[in-house]
CSV table of C-alpha atoms in Angstrom, one decimal:
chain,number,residue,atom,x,y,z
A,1,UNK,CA,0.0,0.0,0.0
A,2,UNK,CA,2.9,2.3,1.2
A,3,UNK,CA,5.0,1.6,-2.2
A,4,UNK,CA,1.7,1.9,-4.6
A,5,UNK,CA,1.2,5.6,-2.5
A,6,UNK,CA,4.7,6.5,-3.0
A,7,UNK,CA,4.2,5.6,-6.9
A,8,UNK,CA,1.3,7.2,-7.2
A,9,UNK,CA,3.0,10.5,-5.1
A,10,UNK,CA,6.0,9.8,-8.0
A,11,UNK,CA,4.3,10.4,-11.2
A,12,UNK,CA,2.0,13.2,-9.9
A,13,UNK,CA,5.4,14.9,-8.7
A,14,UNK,CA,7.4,14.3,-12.6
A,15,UNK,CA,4.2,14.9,-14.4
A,16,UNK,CA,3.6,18.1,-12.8
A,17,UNK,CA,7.2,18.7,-13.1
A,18,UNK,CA,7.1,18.1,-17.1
A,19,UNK,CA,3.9,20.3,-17.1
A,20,UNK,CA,6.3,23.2,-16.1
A,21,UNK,CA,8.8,22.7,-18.4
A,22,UNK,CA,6.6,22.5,-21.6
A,23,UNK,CA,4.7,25.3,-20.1
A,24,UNK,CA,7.7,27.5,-19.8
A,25,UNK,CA,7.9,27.8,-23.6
A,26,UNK,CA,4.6,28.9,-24.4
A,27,UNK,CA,4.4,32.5,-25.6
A,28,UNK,CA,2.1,35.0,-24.1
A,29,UNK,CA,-1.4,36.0,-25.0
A,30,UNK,CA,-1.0,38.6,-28.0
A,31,UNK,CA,-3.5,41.2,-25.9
A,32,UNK,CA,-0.6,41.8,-23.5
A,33,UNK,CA,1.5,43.0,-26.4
A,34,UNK,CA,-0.3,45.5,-28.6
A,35,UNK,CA,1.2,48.4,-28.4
A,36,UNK,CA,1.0,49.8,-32.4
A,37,UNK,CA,-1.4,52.2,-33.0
A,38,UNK,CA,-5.0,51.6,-34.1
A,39,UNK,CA,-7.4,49.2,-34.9
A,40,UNK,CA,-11.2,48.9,-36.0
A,41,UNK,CA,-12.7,47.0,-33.2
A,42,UNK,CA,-16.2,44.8,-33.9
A,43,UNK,CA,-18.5,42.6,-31.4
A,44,UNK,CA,-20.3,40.1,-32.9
A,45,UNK,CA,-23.3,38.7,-31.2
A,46,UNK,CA,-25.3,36.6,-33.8
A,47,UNK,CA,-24.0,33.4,-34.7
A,48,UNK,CA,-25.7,33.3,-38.3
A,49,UNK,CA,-23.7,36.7,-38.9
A,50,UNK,CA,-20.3,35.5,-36.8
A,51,UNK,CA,-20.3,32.2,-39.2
A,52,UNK,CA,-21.1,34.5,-42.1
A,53,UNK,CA,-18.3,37.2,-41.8
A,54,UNK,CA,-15.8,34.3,-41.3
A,55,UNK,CA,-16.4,33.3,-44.9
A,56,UNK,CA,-16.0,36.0,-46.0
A,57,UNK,CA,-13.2,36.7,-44.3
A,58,UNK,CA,-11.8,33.3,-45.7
A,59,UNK,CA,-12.8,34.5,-49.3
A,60,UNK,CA,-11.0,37.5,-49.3
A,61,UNK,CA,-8.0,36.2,-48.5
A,62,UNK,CA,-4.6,36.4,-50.6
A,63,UNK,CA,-1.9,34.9,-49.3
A,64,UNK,CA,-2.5,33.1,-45.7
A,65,UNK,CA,-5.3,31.7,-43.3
A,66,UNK,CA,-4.3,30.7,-39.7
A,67,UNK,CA,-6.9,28.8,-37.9
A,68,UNK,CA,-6.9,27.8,-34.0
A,69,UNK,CA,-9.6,26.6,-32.6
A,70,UNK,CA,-10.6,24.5,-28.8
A,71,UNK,CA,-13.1,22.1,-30.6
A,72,UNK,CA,-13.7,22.0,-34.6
A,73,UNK,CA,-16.4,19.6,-35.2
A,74,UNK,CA,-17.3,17.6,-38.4
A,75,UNK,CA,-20.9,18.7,-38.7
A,76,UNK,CA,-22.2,21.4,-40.8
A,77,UNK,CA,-20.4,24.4,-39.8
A,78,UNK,CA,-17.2,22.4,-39.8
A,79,UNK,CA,-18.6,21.4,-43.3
A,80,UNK,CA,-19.3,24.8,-44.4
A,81,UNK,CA,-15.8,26.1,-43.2
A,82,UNK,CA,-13.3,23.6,-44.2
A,83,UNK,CA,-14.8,23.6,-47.1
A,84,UNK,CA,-14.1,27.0,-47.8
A,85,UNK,CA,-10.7,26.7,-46.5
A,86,UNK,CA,-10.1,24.1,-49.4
A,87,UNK,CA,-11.2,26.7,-51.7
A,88,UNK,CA,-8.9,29.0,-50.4
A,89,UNK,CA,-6.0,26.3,-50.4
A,90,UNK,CA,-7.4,25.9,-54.2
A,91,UNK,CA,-6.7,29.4,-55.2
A,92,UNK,CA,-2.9,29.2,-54.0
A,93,UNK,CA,-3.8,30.9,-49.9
A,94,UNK,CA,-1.6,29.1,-47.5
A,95,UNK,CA,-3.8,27.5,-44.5
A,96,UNK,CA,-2.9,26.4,-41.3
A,97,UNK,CA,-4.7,24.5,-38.7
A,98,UNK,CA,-4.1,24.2,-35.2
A,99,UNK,CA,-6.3,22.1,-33.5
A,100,UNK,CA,-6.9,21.0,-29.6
A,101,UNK,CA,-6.6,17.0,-28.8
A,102,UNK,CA,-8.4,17.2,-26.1
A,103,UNK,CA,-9.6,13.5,-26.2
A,104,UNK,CA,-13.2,13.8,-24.5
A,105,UNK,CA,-14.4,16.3,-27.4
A,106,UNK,CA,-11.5,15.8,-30.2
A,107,UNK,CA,-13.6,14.6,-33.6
A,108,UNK,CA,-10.9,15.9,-36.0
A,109,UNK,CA,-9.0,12.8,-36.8
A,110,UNK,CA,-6.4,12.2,-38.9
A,111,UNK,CA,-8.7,11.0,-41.9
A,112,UNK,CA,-9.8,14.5,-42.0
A,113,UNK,CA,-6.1,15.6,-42.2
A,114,UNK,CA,-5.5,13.0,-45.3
A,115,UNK,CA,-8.5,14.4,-46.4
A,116,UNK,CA,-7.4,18.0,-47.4
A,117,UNK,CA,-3.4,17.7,-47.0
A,118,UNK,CA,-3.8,17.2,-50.9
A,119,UNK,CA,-4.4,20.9,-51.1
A,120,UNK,CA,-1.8,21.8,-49.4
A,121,UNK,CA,-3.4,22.5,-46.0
A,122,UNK,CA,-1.2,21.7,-42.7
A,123,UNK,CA,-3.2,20.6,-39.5
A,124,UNK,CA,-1.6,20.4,-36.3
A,125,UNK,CA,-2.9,18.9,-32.9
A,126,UNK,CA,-2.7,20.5,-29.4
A,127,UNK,CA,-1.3,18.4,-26.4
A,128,UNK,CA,-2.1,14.8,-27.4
A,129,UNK,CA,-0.9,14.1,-24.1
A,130,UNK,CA,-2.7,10.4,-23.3
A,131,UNK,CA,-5.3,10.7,-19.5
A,132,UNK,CA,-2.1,8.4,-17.7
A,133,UNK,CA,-0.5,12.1,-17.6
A,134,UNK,CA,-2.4,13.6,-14.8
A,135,UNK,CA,-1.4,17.1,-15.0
A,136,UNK,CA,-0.3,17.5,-18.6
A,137,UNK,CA,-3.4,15.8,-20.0
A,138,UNK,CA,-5.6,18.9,-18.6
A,139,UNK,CA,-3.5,21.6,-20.5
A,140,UNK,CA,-5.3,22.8,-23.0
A,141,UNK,CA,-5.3,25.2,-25.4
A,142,UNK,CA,-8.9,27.0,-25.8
A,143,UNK,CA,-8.0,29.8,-27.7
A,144,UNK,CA,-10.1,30.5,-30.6
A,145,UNK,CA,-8.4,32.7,-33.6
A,146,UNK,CA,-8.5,33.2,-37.2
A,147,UNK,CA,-6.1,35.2,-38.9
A,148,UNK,CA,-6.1,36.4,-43.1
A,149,UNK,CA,-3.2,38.3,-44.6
A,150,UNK,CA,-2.2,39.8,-41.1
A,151,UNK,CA,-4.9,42.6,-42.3
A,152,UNK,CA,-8.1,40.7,-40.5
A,153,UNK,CA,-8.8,38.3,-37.1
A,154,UNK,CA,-11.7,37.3,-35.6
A,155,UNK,CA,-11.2,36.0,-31.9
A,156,UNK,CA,-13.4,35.6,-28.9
A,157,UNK,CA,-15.8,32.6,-27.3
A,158,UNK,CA,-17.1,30.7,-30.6
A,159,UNK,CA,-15.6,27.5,-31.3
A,160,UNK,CA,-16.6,25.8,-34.9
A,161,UNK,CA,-19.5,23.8,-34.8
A,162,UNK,CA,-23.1,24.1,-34.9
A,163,UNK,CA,-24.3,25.0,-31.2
A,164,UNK,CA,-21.5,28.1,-31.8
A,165,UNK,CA,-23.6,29.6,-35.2
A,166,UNK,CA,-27.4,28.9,-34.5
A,167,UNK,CA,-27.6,26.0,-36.5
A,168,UNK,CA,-28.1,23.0,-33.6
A,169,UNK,CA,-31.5,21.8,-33.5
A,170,UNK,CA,-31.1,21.2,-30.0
A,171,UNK,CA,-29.1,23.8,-27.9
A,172,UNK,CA,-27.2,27.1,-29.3
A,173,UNK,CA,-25.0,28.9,-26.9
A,174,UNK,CA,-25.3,32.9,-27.0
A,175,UNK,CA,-21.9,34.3,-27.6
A,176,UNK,CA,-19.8,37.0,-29.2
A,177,UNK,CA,-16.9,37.0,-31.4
A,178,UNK,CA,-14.4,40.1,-31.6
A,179,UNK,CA,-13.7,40.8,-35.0
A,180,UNK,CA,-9.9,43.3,-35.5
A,181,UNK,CA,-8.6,44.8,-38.8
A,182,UNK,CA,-5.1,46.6,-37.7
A,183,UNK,CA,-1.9,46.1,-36.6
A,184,UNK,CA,-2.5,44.2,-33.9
A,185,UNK,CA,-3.5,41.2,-36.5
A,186,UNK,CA,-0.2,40.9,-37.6
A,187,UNK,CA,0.9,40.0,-33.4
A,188,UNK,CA,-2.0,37.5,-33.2
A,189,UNK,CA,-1.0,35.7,-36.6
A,190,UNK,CA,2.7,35.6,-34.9
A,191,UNK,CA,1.1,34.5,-31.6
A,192,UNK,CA,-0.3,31.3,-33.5
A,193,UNK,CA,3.0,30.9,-35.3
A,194,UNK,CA,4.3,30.2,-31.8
A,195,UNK,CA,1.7,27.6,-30.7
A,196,UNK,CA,1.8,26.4,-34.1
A,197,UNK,CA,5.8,25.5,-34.3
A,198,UNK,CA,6.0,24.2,-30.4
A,199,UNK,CA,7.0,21.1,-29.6
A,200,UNK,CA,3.6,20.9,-27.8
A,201,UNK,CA,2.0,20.8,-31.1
A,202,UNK,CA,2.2,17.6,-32.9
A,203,UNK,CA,3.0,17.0,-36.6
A,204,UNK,CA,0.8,14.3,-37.6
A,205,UNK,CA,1.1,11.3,-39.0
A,206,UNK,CA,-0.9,10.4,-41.6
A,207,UNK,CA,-3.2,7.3,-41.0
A,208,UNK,CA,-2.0,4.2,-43.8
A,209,UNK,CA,-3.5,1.2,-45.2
A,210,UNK,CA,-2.4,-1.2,-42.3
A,211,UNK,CA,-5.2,0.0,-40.1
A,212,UNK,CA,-7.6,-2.2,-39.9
A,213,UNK,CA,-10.8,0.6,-41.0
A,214,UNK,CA,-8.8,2.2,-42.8
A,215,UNK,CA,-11.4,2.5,-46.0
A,216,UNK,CA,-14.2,3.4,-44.5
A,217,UNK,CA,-12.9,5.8,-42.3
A,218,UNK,CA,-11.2,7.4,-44.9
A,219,UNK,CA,-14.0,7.5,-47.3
A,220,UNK,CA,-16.2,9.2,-44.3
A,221,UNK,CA,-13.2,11.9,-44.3
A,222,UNK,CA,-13.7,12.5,-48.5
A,223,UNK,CA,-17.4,12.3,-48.3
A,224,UNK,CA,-16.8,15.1,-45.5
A,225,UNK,CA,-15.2,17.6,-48.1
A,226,UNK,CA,-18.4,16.8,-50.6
A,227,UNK,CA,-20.9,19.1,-51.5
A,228,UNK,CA,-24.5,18.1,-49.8
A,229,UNK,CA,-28.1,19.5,-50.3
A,230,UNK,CA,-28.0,20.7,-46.3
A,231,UNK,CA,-25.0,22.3,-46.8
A,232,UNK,CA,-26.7,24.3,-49.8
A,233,UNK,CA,-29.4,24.7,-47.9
A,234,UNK,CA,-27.8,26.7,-44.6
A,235,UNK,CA,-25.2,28.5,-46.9
């Protein structure tokens, strides 16, 4: 009993101990460094109108999309917007995804990753720390960000799924979104750069054809990126 408490006492002690040291890396929020002039400032409160303004944020880019998000689910709004982030990939706009793993809600598998890493698009994942980890499993990263060009962001308490836009035929949370156009954009697309390139953030390996549902799994991922009447319907 003694020995299993003192083992117990042992791996609470080093995992809290690791927790520090791949904490110590991790850059600060980019609100506690803006300090270059002005920016246009908007709430968003609707979630029709916060999903909206996203693609058109998406459309108008140019050059680079950087998208960080708590929870990105593979229902409609997850349809609607990676779909439109293809697009974007399409037209030559550089797109990068960085993704939680927290494992009670994660949904974004690796399938979806095959899925679009043909066009170009790079998905990371957050902490895929496994639950054995006491302490590290629990740090998370529940920022929510999208960046375009360093000209436009949109941050604040949305994640991407449908109970975040109005679209859930069973609950929908009332939220607001903070949408920037300034020079601050520019230190929240380097704030993600940060997250993106640390070594908490794994680079992902791309599911082959020794898993054992491997077909259908990755055929659920293609069908994902297809065009459906619903989808039609709510764009």
């Amino acid at each position: 009993m003694k020995f299993a408490l003192f083992v117990f006492l042992f791996v609470l002690t080093f995992s809290a101990w690791s927790q520090a040291l791949l904490s110590d890396g991790i850059p600060h929020p980019y609100y506690a460094k803006q300090d270059q002039g002005e920016n246009e400032v908007m709430s968003i409160n609707d979630g029709m109108a916060a999903l909206q303004l996203r693609l058109e944020m998406i459309r108008r880019a140019e050059k680079t999309i950087e998208v960080e998000y708590f929870i990105f689910n593979a229902d409609l709004a997850g349809k609607i917007i990676l779909r439109e982030l293809v697009r974007a990939a399409e037209r030559g706009v550089k797109v990068r995804i960085l993704i939680d793993k927290s494992k009670p809600i994660f949904v974004f598998n690796e399938y979806y990753v095959k899925a679009i890493s043909k066009y170009g698009i790079e998905v990371r994942y957050y902490n895929k720390a496994p639950l054995v980890r006491i302490s590290t499993v629990q740090f998370r990263n529940h920022r929510k960000l999208i960046t375009i060009d360093d000209k436009e962001a949109m941050t604040g308490g949305r994640n991407i799924g449908d109970d975040y836009f109005d679209l859930s035929d069973h609950f929908n949370f009332h939220d607001t979104d903070i949408y920037v156009r300034g020079p601050i954009v520019k230190i929240m697309r380097e704030s993600f750069d940060a997250y993106f390139e640390h070594k908490i953030s794994e680079r992902i390996k791309l599911p082959e054809e020794t898993n054992k549902n491997f077909e259908e799994k990755t055929a659920e991922a293609s069908a994902f990126l297809e065009e459906t009447p619903e989808e039609t319907a709510a764009r």
